[in-house]
């Protein structure tokens, strides 16, 4: 029990954000959060004077059917706190000046007050409009100390009022949500709740992760729609590289990477937890349950809006990584962590980081434990650290890619499609051994790697193959595509792929044959392997067994002379 309090304390201490010399709460009440994000929670922007910058930086999408947004506040200073509010719409034609139902300046009352901003679309045009709410609060008049808070919303406007009638009746059903949100009386309730509501609620929850490249979009449009001339990607020949004029044709013989001509062959259907009976998740969790008191957290490695990754020990003798969620996380976020954390359950392969244990003693902050020998840490963060990345050689990159391709070959041979292969979902240790991990918490910890494309689902767009983008078709072949992007990340110290390309235009560009450009210092042979992963037709991409032999061939080639 004391350990739990320790965690709570740590979470409090490490909570990001600055402090204001004042006593103030500004938050979204549960009704508002449910309406916007589909989860039952309060979201605090300012809690007892602590400003939550993560929450403030998060642009909350406002669905077309939600016509006003609300905020709740309370002065805890024992007196009213003077404020002024300004609301700006980025497109007055689509969303005329929004009206609010408190005065633009006044005093924040000492009682809890909720106020609202009406967002009435003109109906003349369909667009996403940025709504910026600026709030200034005078916390201490004698110091003339003014705190500025900026809340951002993205309102989706449709063409006419009748068109706004698309309500997700079944998703919004409060009863359905309530059954999920109720404190679980036991694991079964919890798990049944997931299976009933996951399909619909999950979509809504994804909104919570949605941080869209709106700024990107604007910048990109300023380039006059000619981003294909930028350096980050190029038009590639999508024919197999062995037929192209790449230098080492001998190496790229079809016998090494042969296109799979059996694109019509049925690919194995992956069996993931969400498609299985709820009992399966239950069984996996109970099999893996460890006692919370055996887990000791030592340091916080990563922190998102609700997700946390700690280093720690299990049983005082085993180093572990611990994924958990903050106290304010919603029940759904907790469930997603558990569910996604189980993806690689039971996969025993040296290249796979599979879950070691779970603790759900405290339903609000579950622990998911992973073994972490030799200073294991996140691969993307490792690559982004100049001190680490500088030392990585081509040979090491090829070794890493090779280890990961073996792991994926193993997964695929067991019928599991990963669906989110990227450096952010891998770990690396001191000896540069890499392992593939699940994607739990990644949407929260790496928000800029995920985008929403008009719907409420948040996807790793820049890592997705064309058929995955267009038709949500995930297969071994879409994993190969993402693996190509991962190899590109390895060569670029985890640069953002297609940084200049608007996520909304990815589909179009890929269809036109544009791909990531060859990174500086990346040998032709290695780039040829990557590019081969990006063949338009799934059947023409290499399998992981083929990638594996390809990479080892290249490895022996480059090490021959070393
Ligand atoms: C206002 O409050 C902040 C946060 O406590 C503090 O750092 C700053 O010095 C204050 N400004 C003035 C003018 O006192
Ligand atoms: C403003 O409108 C919202 C939503 O209609 C309502 O809940 C709230 O009580 C109103 N606040 C005030 C101060 O009138
Ligand atoms: C405002 O700041 C002054 C100077 O630090 C302090 O003495 C006073 O108590 C503060 N007032 C409030 C209401 O916090």
XYZ file of C-alpha atoms and ligand atoms in Angstrom:
604
model
C 0.000 0.000 0.000
C 2.778 2.421 0.832
C 4.171 1.866 -2.606
C 0.942 2.994 -4.113
C 1.034 6.216 -2.194
C 4.576 6.597 -3.376
C 3.393 6.358 -6.943
C 0.698 8.895 -6.289
C 3.234 11.200 -4.759
C 5.617 10.739 -7.634
C 2.855 11.473 -10.078
C 2.029 14.631 -8.219
C 5.591 15.796 -8.080
C 6.314 15.000 -11.635
C 3.122 16.427 -13.004
C 4.104 18.747 -15.735
C 3.168 22.343 -15.755
C 3.856 25.509 -13.973
C 2.382 26.885 -10.866
C 0.580 30.136 -10.526
C 0.492 32.025 -7.319
C -3.191 31.742 -6.974
C -6.013 29.565 -6.034
C -8.054 28.677 -9.010
C -9.679 25.716 -10.723
C -10.496 25.694 -14.420
C -11.729 22.426 -15.820
C -14.103 20.603 -18.118
C -16.826 18.903 -16.150
C -17.637 15.230 -16.779
C -20.647 16.091 -18.932
C -18.472 18.170 -21.241
C -15.674 15.597 -21.414
C -18.160 12.875 -22.169
C -19.674 14.971 -24.925
C -16.377 15.908 -26.549
C -14.173 12.946 -25.849
C -16.572 10.172 -25.034
C -14.977 9.338 -21.720
C -16.112 9.994 -18.214
C -13.568 12.227 -16.569
C -12.861 15.720 -15.481
C -10.099 17.454 -17.379
C -8.292 20.068 -15.322
C -6.590 22.951 -17.048
C -5.793 24.580 -13.750
C -6.083 22.624 -10.537
C -5.551 24.567 -7.351
C -3.312 26.940 -9.215
C -1.248 24.293 -11.071
C -1.458 24.784 -14.800
C -1.668 21.596 -16.850
C 0.173 22.509 -20.030
C -0.446 19.114 -21.568
C -4.153 19.689 -21.388
C -3.817 23.249 -22.668
C -1.732 22.173 -25.653
C -4.284 19.624 -26.669
C -6.621 20.801 -29.430
C -10.004 19.304 -28.668
C -12.054 18.439 -31.744
C -15.685 19.517 -31.532
C -17.878 17.209 -33.619
C -20.361 18.701 -36.038
C -23.315 17.756 -33.847
C -21.984 19.520 -30.749
C -23.098 23.131 -30.942
C -21.571 24.619 -27.834
C -18.595 24.046 -25.583
C -18.420 24.723 -21.881
C -15.870 25.426 -19.188
C -16.171 25.195 -15.438
C -14.272 27.321 -13.001
C -14.068 28.321 -9.389
C -11.982 30.756 -7.434
C -10.441 29.148 -4.351
C -8.933 32.418 -3.182
C -11.832 33.268 -0.909
C -12.807 36.139 -3.195
C -13.706 36.667 -6.821
C -10.775 36.682 -9.242
C -10.938 39.268 -12.028
C -10.862 37.784 -15.530
C -11.362 38.677 -19.144
C -12.233 36.287 -21.968
C -11.756 36.582 -25.688
C -13.000 34.041 -28.221
C -11.698 34.008 -31.786
C -12.859 31.975 -34.732
C -10.273 31.371 -37.466
C -12.923 31.587 -40.163
C -15.691 34.093 -39.559
C -17.481 33.063 -42.717
C -17.894 29.462 -41.609
C -18.193 30.119 -37.895
C -19.262 33.670 -37.062
C -18.133 35.177 -33.795
C -19.080 32.723 -31.069
C -21.265 34.026 -28.241
C -20.644 33.280 -24.575
C -23.121 33.277 -21.712
C -20.967 35.046 -19.118
C -19.727 38.573 -19.543
C -16.419 39.051 -21.334
C -14.891 40.395 -18.190
C -15.890 40.056 -14.571
C -14.923 37.986 -11.572
C -14.561 34.248 -11.301
C -16.961 33.329 -8.503
C -16.031 31.356 -5.435
C -18.787 28.911 -6.233
C -18.463 26.444 -9.092
C -19.722 28.010 -12.301
C -20.113 26.538 -15.775
C -20.296 28.781 -18.786
C -20.649 28.045 -22.444
C -19.622 29.281 -25.854
C -22.125 28.782 -28.647
C -20.490 27.508 -31.838
C -23.069 27.982 -34.576
C -21.789 27.214 -38.028
C -23.057 29.408 -40.835
C -23.734 26.325 -42.931
C -22.300 28.051 -45.992
C -19.200 25.930 -46.189
C -17.833 22.721 -44.731
C -14.595 23.323 -42.880
C -12.686 22.833 -39.691
C -12.473 26.058 -37.787
C -9.963 26.792 -35.058
C -11.606 28.349 -32.052
C -9.221 29.991 -29.636
C -10.434 30.937 -26.196
C -8.063 33.232 -24.337
C -8.578 33.784 -20.675
C -6.713 36.259 -18.552
C -6.995 35.991 -14.810
C -5.647 38.506 -12.343
C -4.451 36.354 -9.496
C -3.019 39.025 -7.271
C -4.118 42.560 -7.829
C -1.387 44.111 -5.740
C 1.286 42.356 -7.811
C -0.623 43.044 -10.991
C 0.011 39.393 -11.757
C -1.945 38.288 -14.827
C -2.073 34.671 -15.970
C -2.879 33.930 -19.595
C -4.548 30.664 -20.508
C -5.339 29.638 -24.064
C -7.773 26.830 -24.830
C -8.015 25.519 -28.352
C -10.861 23.767 -30.068
C -11.352 22.578 -33.594
C -14.952 22.836 -34.625
C -16.156 20.752 -37.529
C -18.707 22.619 -39.613
C -20.818 21.019 -42.292
C -22.526 22.660 -45.226
C -26.109 23.062 -44.149
C -27.930 22.728 -40.902
C -29.728 19.644 -42.117
C -26.358 18.104 -42.877
C -25.375 18.585 -39.275
C -28.004 16.052 -38.355
C -25.480 13.221 -38.337
C -25.592 12.256 -34.753
C -23.884 9.175 -33.547
C -26.938 8.138 -31.628
C -25.648 4.732 -30.668
C -22.275 6.046 -29.637
C -23.687 8.902 -27.640
C -26.067 6.654 -25.784
C -25.329 7.686 -22.208
C -26.584 4.407 -20.843
C -24.154 2.441 -22.875
C -21.319 4.632 -21.731
C -22.433 4.541 -18.158
C -22.210 0.787 -18.016
C -18.584 1.094 -18.974
C -17.773 3.971 -16.730
C -19.206 2.513 -13.575
C -16.502 1.468 -11.179
C -15.933 -2.165 -11.939
C -17.207 -4.533 -9.311
C -14.869 -7.168 -10.600
C -12.757 -7.901 -13.552
C -15.547 -9.591 -15.415
C -17.677 -6.489 -15.356
C -14.715 -4.574 -16.540
C -13.967 -6.884 -19.370
C -17.541 -7.378 -20.475
C -17.855 -3.645 -20.447
C -14.968 -3.420 -22.846
C -16.298 -5.912 -25.270
C -19.735 -4.331 -25.362
C -18.602 -0.827 -25.765
C -15.125 -1.031 -27.213
C -16.274 -0.883 -30.775
C -18.126 2.363 -30.431
C -16.494 4.005 -27.470
C -13.044 3.271 -28.732
C -13.630 5.506 -31.706
C -14.711 8.319 -29.489
C -11.807 7.806 -27.202
C -9.464 8.156 -30.108
C -10.624 11.739 -30.389
C -8.866 12.328 -27.149
C -5.590 11.492 -28.814
C -6.278 13.514 -31.858
C -3.712 16.200 -32.324
C -4.055 17.261 -35.845
C -1.572 18.886 -38.113
C -3.675 21.949 -38.658
C -0.632 24.149 -38.560
C 1.066 21.785 -40.963
C -1.812 22.057 -43.299
C -1.660 25.788 -43.441
C 2.076 25.868 -43.935
C 1.801 23.288 -46.559
C -0.787 25.253 -48.482
C 1.494 28.199 -48.458
C 3.925 26.200 -50.507
C 1.405 26.500 -53.274
C 0.651 22.807 -53.290
C 4.102 21.883 -54.555
C 5.575 20.046 -51.592
C 6.742 17.199 -53.785
C 9.814 19.236 -54.557
C 10.923 19.202 -50.950
C 13.686 17.008 -49.778
C 11.850 14.626 -47.536
C 10.306 12.479 -50.194
C 10.527 11.759 -53.847
C 8.778 10.041 -56.620
C 9.932 6.479 -56.688
C 9.803 3.825 -59.215
C 7.444 1.370 -57.585
C 8.709 -1.507 -59.671
C 10.807 -4.016 -57.785
C 14.209 -2.455 -57.296
C 16.039 -5.379 -58.757
C 14.741 -4.342 -62.146
C 15.735 -0.746 -61.696
C 19.144 0.703 -62.327
C 20.217 0.578 -58.700
C 23.922 0.024 -58.346
C 24.145 -3.385 -56.765
C 21.856 -5.296 -59.008
C 23.652 -8.515 -58.236
C 22.735 -8.183 -54.633
C 19.118 -7.393 -55.462
C 18.480 -10.460 -57.468
C 14.941 -11.693 -57.434
C 16.018 -14.777 -55.569
C 16.886 -12.621 -52.602
C 13.861 -10.374 -52.569
C 11.345 -11.971 -54.799
C 8.032 -10.266 -55.141
C 5.268 -12.356 -53.694
C 3.236 -13.073 -56.730
C 0.536 -14.567 -54.654
C -1.183 -11.326 -53.759
C -4.429 -13.129 -54.369
C -3.562 -15.724 -51.759
C -5.602 -15.194 -48.646
C -3.475 -13.765 -45.901
C -3.894 -15.054 -42.407
C -6.480 -13.259 -40.358
C -4.848 -11.880 -37.243
C -6.396 -12.738 -33.947
C -6.135 -9.742 -31.727
C -7.545 -9.359 -28.283
C -10.411 -7.135 -29.288
C -11.726 -9.739 -31.653
C -11.621 -12.439 -29.070
C -13.954 -13.214 -26.280
C -13.705 -10.906 -23.309
C -12.738 -13.982 -21.307
C -9.481 -14.046 -23.243
C -8.395 -10.646 -21.989
C -9.554 -11.670 -18.545
C -7.586 -14.894 -18.726
C -4.451 -13.135 -19.914
C -4.699 -10.535 -17.186
C -5.276 -13.028 -14.417
C -2.398 -15.166 -15.657
C -0.087 -12.179 -15.556
C -1.261 -10.557 -12.359
C 1.526 -9.630 -9.988
C 1.345 -8.076 -6.559
C 1.690 -4.345 -6.618
C 3.887 -4.395 -3.536
C 6.603 -6.243 -5.464
C 6.928 -3.392 -7.938
C 9.134 -0.458 -7.094
C 9.233 2.599 -9.320
C 12.523 4.427 -9.538
C 12.311 7.090 -12.217
C 9.871 8.566 -14.663
C 11.034 8.059 -18.249
C 8.164 9.452 -20.232
C 4.986 11.327 -19.575
C 1.989 12.136 -21.755
C -1.354 13.692 -20.954
C -2.294 10.592 -19.003
C 0.247 7.905 -19.865
C 3.444 7.373 -17.883
C 6.437 5.116 -18.351
C 8.618 4.425 -15.347
C 11.776 2.492 -14.774
C 11.577 0.261 -11.759
C 12.246 -3.127 -10.290
C 10.153 -6.189 -9.755
C 10.825 -8.422 -6.754
C 13.829 -6.193 -6.049
C 15.883 -8.183 -8.504
C 14.493 -7.632 -11.965
C 14.658 -4.360 -13.856
C 11.372 -3.461 -15.435
C 9.671 -0.770 -17.462
C 6.278 0.094 -16.046
C 3.545 1.571 -18.177
C 0.772 3.174 -16.228
C -1.718 5.984 -16.427
C -2.085 9.060 -14.268
C -4.665 9.270 -11.541
C -6.882 11.447 -13.686
C -7.000 8.920 -16.514
C -10.426 7.665 -17.397
C -11.626 4.118 -17.088
C -11.418 3.779 -20.844
C -7.809 4.872 -20.929
C -7.090 2.287 -18.277
C -8.815 -0.389 -20.311
C -7.007 0.542 -23.486
C -3.679 0.327 -21.726
C -4.516 -3.169 -20.529
C -5.887 -4.260 -23.853
C -3.109 -2.894 -26.022
C -0.512 -4.054 -23.516
C -1.706 -7.599 -24.109
C -1.091 -7.546 -27.865
C 2.197 -9.396 -27.679
C 1.221 -11.543 -24.730
C 2.817 -14.931 -24.897
C 5.113 -14.100 -27.785
C 8.406 -15.536 -26.687
C 11.096 -14.332 -29.011
C 14.325 -12.495 -28.230
C 13.199 -9.691 -30.555
C 9.854 -9.151 -28.873
C 9.202 -7.261 -25.684
C 6.249 -9.058 -24.247
C 4.454 -8.153 -21.106
C 5.870 -9.561 -17.884
C 3.109 -8.754 -15.465
C 0.049 -6.690 -14.780
C -1.314 -5.213 -11.631
C -4.851 -3.973 -11.498
C -5.252 -3.858 -7.745
C -6.045 -0.215 -8.033
C -8.398 0.149 -10.952
C -7.477 3.725 -11.611
C -3.754 3.153 -12.016
C -2.945 -0.256 -13.431
C 0.661 -1.261 -13.952
C 1.812 -3.099 -17.033
C 5.344 -4.447 -16.549
C 7.930 -5.240 -19.205
C 11.363 -6.745 -18.647
C 14.084 -4.111 -19.004
C 17.552 -5.606 -18.809
C 20.592 -3.456 -19.525
C 19.066 -0.023 -19.466
C 16.294 -0.783 -21.933
C 14.655 2.341 -23.290
C 12.464 3.547 -26.074
C 14.100 3.311 -29.504
C 12.678 6.540 -30.852
C 13.819 8.514 -27.830
C 17.211 6.845 -28.141
C 17.506 7.913 -31.777
C 16.366 11.428 -30.977
C 19.068 11.768 -28.354
C 22.021 13.219 -30.295
C 24.507 11.652 -27.888
C 23.174 8.174 -28.641
C 22.285 8.495 -32.293
C 25.687 9.900 -33.256
C 27.358 6.658 -32.366
C 25.108 4.452 -34.485
C 26.736 3.106 -37.620
C 25.224 1.662 -40.776
C 26.274 -1.782 -39.659
C 24.391 -1.323 -36.423
C 21.344 -0.033 -38.248
C 21.327 -3.119 -40.412
C 21.675 -5.308 -37.320
C 18.763 -3.585 -35.635
C 16.572 -3.899 -38.700
C 17.554 -7.520 -38.972
C 16.626 -8.285 -35.352
C 13.270 -6.617 -35.797
C 12.528 -8.400 -39.043
C 13.138 -11.725 -37.290
C 10.722 -10.706 -34.560
C 8.091 -9.756 -37.116
C 8.588 -12.944 -39.035
C 7.902 -14.755 -35.775
C 4.746 -12.719 -35.108
C 3.429 -13.223 -38.602
C 4.069 -16.927 -38.442
C 1.718 -16.919 -35.461
C -0.898 -15.008 -37.361
C -0.448 -11.717 -35.540
C -0.321 -8.502 -37.530
C 1.259 -5.707 -35.507
C -0.391 -2.731 -37.297
C 1.754 -0.058 -35.689
C 5.394 -0.775 -36.467
C 7.558 2.263 -35.803
C 10.599 3.117 -33.727
C 8.313 4.522 -31.025
C 7.038 0.978 -30.511
C 10.460 -0.592 -30.082
C 12.987 -0.603 -27.278
C 16.766 -0.745 -27.305
C 19.309 -1.701 -24.655
C 22.928 -0.834 -23.946
C 24.187 -3.477 -26.353
C 21.975 -2.043 -29.100
C 19.705 -5.046 -29.001
C 16.294 -3.983 -30.180
C 12.923 -5.470 -29.430
C 9.511 -4.870 -30.879
C 6.927 -3.728 -28.379
C 3.186 -3.145 -28.382
C 1.776 0.296 -29.072
C 0.087 0.913 -25.741
C 0.186 4.591 -24.676
C 1.993 5.569 -27.895
C -0.855 7.789 -29.060
C -0.504 9.695 -25.834
C 3.291 9.664 -25.593
C 3.968 10.450 -29.274
C 0.939 12.502 -30.292
C 2.594 14.004 -33.356
C 3.013 10.552 -34.894
C -0.731 10.064 -35.096
C -3.322 11.946 -37.102
C -7.047 11.964 -37.534
C -8.287 12.025 -41.078
C -11.643 13.689 -40.734
C -13.116 10.848 -38.736
C -12.571 10.374 -35.072
C -9.971 7.652 -35.418
C -6.383 8.489 -34.705
C -3.938 6.652 -36.927
C -0.191 6.475 -37.572
C -0.891 7.925 -41.030
C 2.720 8.426 -42.081
C 3.531 4.790 -41.385
C 0.512 3.379 -43.180
C 0.348 1.724 -46.570
C -2.063 2.930 -49.175
C -4.577 0.133 -48.669
C -4.486 0.657 -44.908
C -5.186 4.364 -45.390
C -7.903 3.827 -47.945
C -9.668 0.736 -46.732
C -8.249 0.045 -43.278
C -6.787 -3.162 -44.644
C -4.040 -4.307 -42.358
C -2.018 -7.359 -43.236
C 1.496 -8.744 -43.127
C 2.105 -6.589 -46.200
C 1.020 -3.377 -44.487
C 3.399 -4.321 -41.668
C 6.177 -4.584 -44.278
C 5.346 -1.073 -45.460
C 5.556 0.335 -41.951
C 8.820 -1.535 -41.450
C 10.236 0.324 -44.455
C 9.350 3.585 -42.715
C 10.958 2.273 -39.521
C 14.210 1.575 -41.402
C 14.025 5.125 -42.762
C 13.649 6.360 -39.171
C 16.721 4.352 -38.154
C 18.722 6.076 -40.890
C 17.520 9.587 -40.107
C 17.770 9.592 -36.285
C 13.986 9.312 -36.104
C 13.045 12.264 -38.259
C 9.330 12.716 -38.880
C 8.539 10.953 -42.140
C 7.004 13.193 -44.852
C 7.237 16.130 -42.462
C 6.042 18.578 -45.107
C 3.103 16.518 -46.250
C -0.314 17.140 -44.878
C -1.720 13.896 -43.448
C -4.879 14.462 -45.448
C -2.879 14.360 -48.656
C -0.844 11.265 -47.914
C -3.212 8.964 -49.740
C -3.043 11.096 -52.848
C 0.751 11.326 -52.804
C 1.284 7.647 -52.244
C -1.100 6.868 -55.059
C 0.898 9.177 -57.307
C 4.005 7.149 -56.539
C 5.754 9.538 -54.178
C 7.715 7.988 -51.336
C 10.227 8.957 -48.692
C 13.533 10.116 -50.104
C 16.818 8.328 -49.602
C 18.299 9.646 -46.369
C 21.666 11.288 -46.453
C 24.330 8.656 -45.692
C 21.962 5.768 -46.311
C 23.621 3.232 -48.633
C 21.785 2.509 -51.879
C 21.412 -1.128 -50.937
C 19.643 -0.318 -47.701
C 17.411 2.242 -49.358
C 16.511 -0.265 -52.033
C 15.236 -2.597 -49.324
C 13.153 0.188 -47.792
C 11.745 1.269 -51.103
C 10.768 -2.271 -51.852
C 8.577 -2.256 -48.744
C 6.669 0.623 -50.298
C 5.482 -1.186 -53.391
C 1.978 -0.060 -54.155
C 0.519 -3.523 -54.422
C 0.618 -5.440 -51.137
C 1.550 -8.621 -52.947
C 4.704 -7.051 -54.309
C 6.151 -6.140 -50.942
C 8.698 -8.436 -49.339
C 7.708 -10.735 -46.503
C 9.730 -10.547 -43.325
C 11.504 -13.765 -44.175
C 12.625 -12.132 -47.405
C 13.584 -8.918 -45.632
C 15.515 -10.983 -43.187
C 17.622 -12.733 -45.808
C 18.057 -9.479 -47.650
C 19.332 -7.678 -44.595
C 21.708 -10.479 -43.653
C 23.032 -10.536 -47.188
C 23.718 -6.813 -47.008
C 25.182 -7.237 -43.543
C 27.717 -9.793 -44.709
C 28.480 -7.590 -47.671
C 29.331 -4.539 -45.603
C 31.144 -6.420 -42.872
C 33.314 -8.348 -45.313
C 35.721 -5.454 -45.596
C 35.543 -4.143 -42.069
C 3.305 36.100 -11.080
O 3.185 34.758 -10.675
C 4.189 33.909 -11.153
C 3.875 32.495 -10.757
O 3.855 32.338 -9.389
C 5.517 34.379 -10.592
O 6.561 33.534 -11.049
C 5.770 35.805 -11.048
O 6.958 36.287 -10.473
C 4.613 36.695 -10.652
N 4.754 38.003 -11.238
C 4.844 39.102 -10.517
C 4.886 40.379 -11.281
O 4.873 39.072 -9.315
C -24.289 28.762 -19.905
O -24.842 27.753 -20.746
C -24.570 26.427 -20.300
C -25.056 25.460 -21.367
O -26.272 25.836 -21.886
C -25.216 26.189 -18.953
O -24.935 24.887 -18.512
C -24.648 27.190 -17.979
O -25.276 27.049 -16.745
C -24.809 28.614 -18.498
N -24.053 29.438 -17.613
C -24.472 30.639 -17.231
C -23.568 31.388 -16.332
O -25.550 31.105 -17.597
C -0.615 39.350 -3.237
O 0.778 39.458 -3.153
C 1.216 40.130 -2.004
C 2.720 40.294 -2.105
O 3.359 39.049 -2.297
C 0.805 39.327 -0.780
O 1.232 39.976 0.410
C -0.697 39.187 -0.759
O -1.097 38.369 0.310
C -1.179 38.595 -2.070
N -2.625 38.589 -2.099
C -3.356 37.538 -2.327
C -4.803 37.725 -2.277
O -2.842 36.440 -2.573
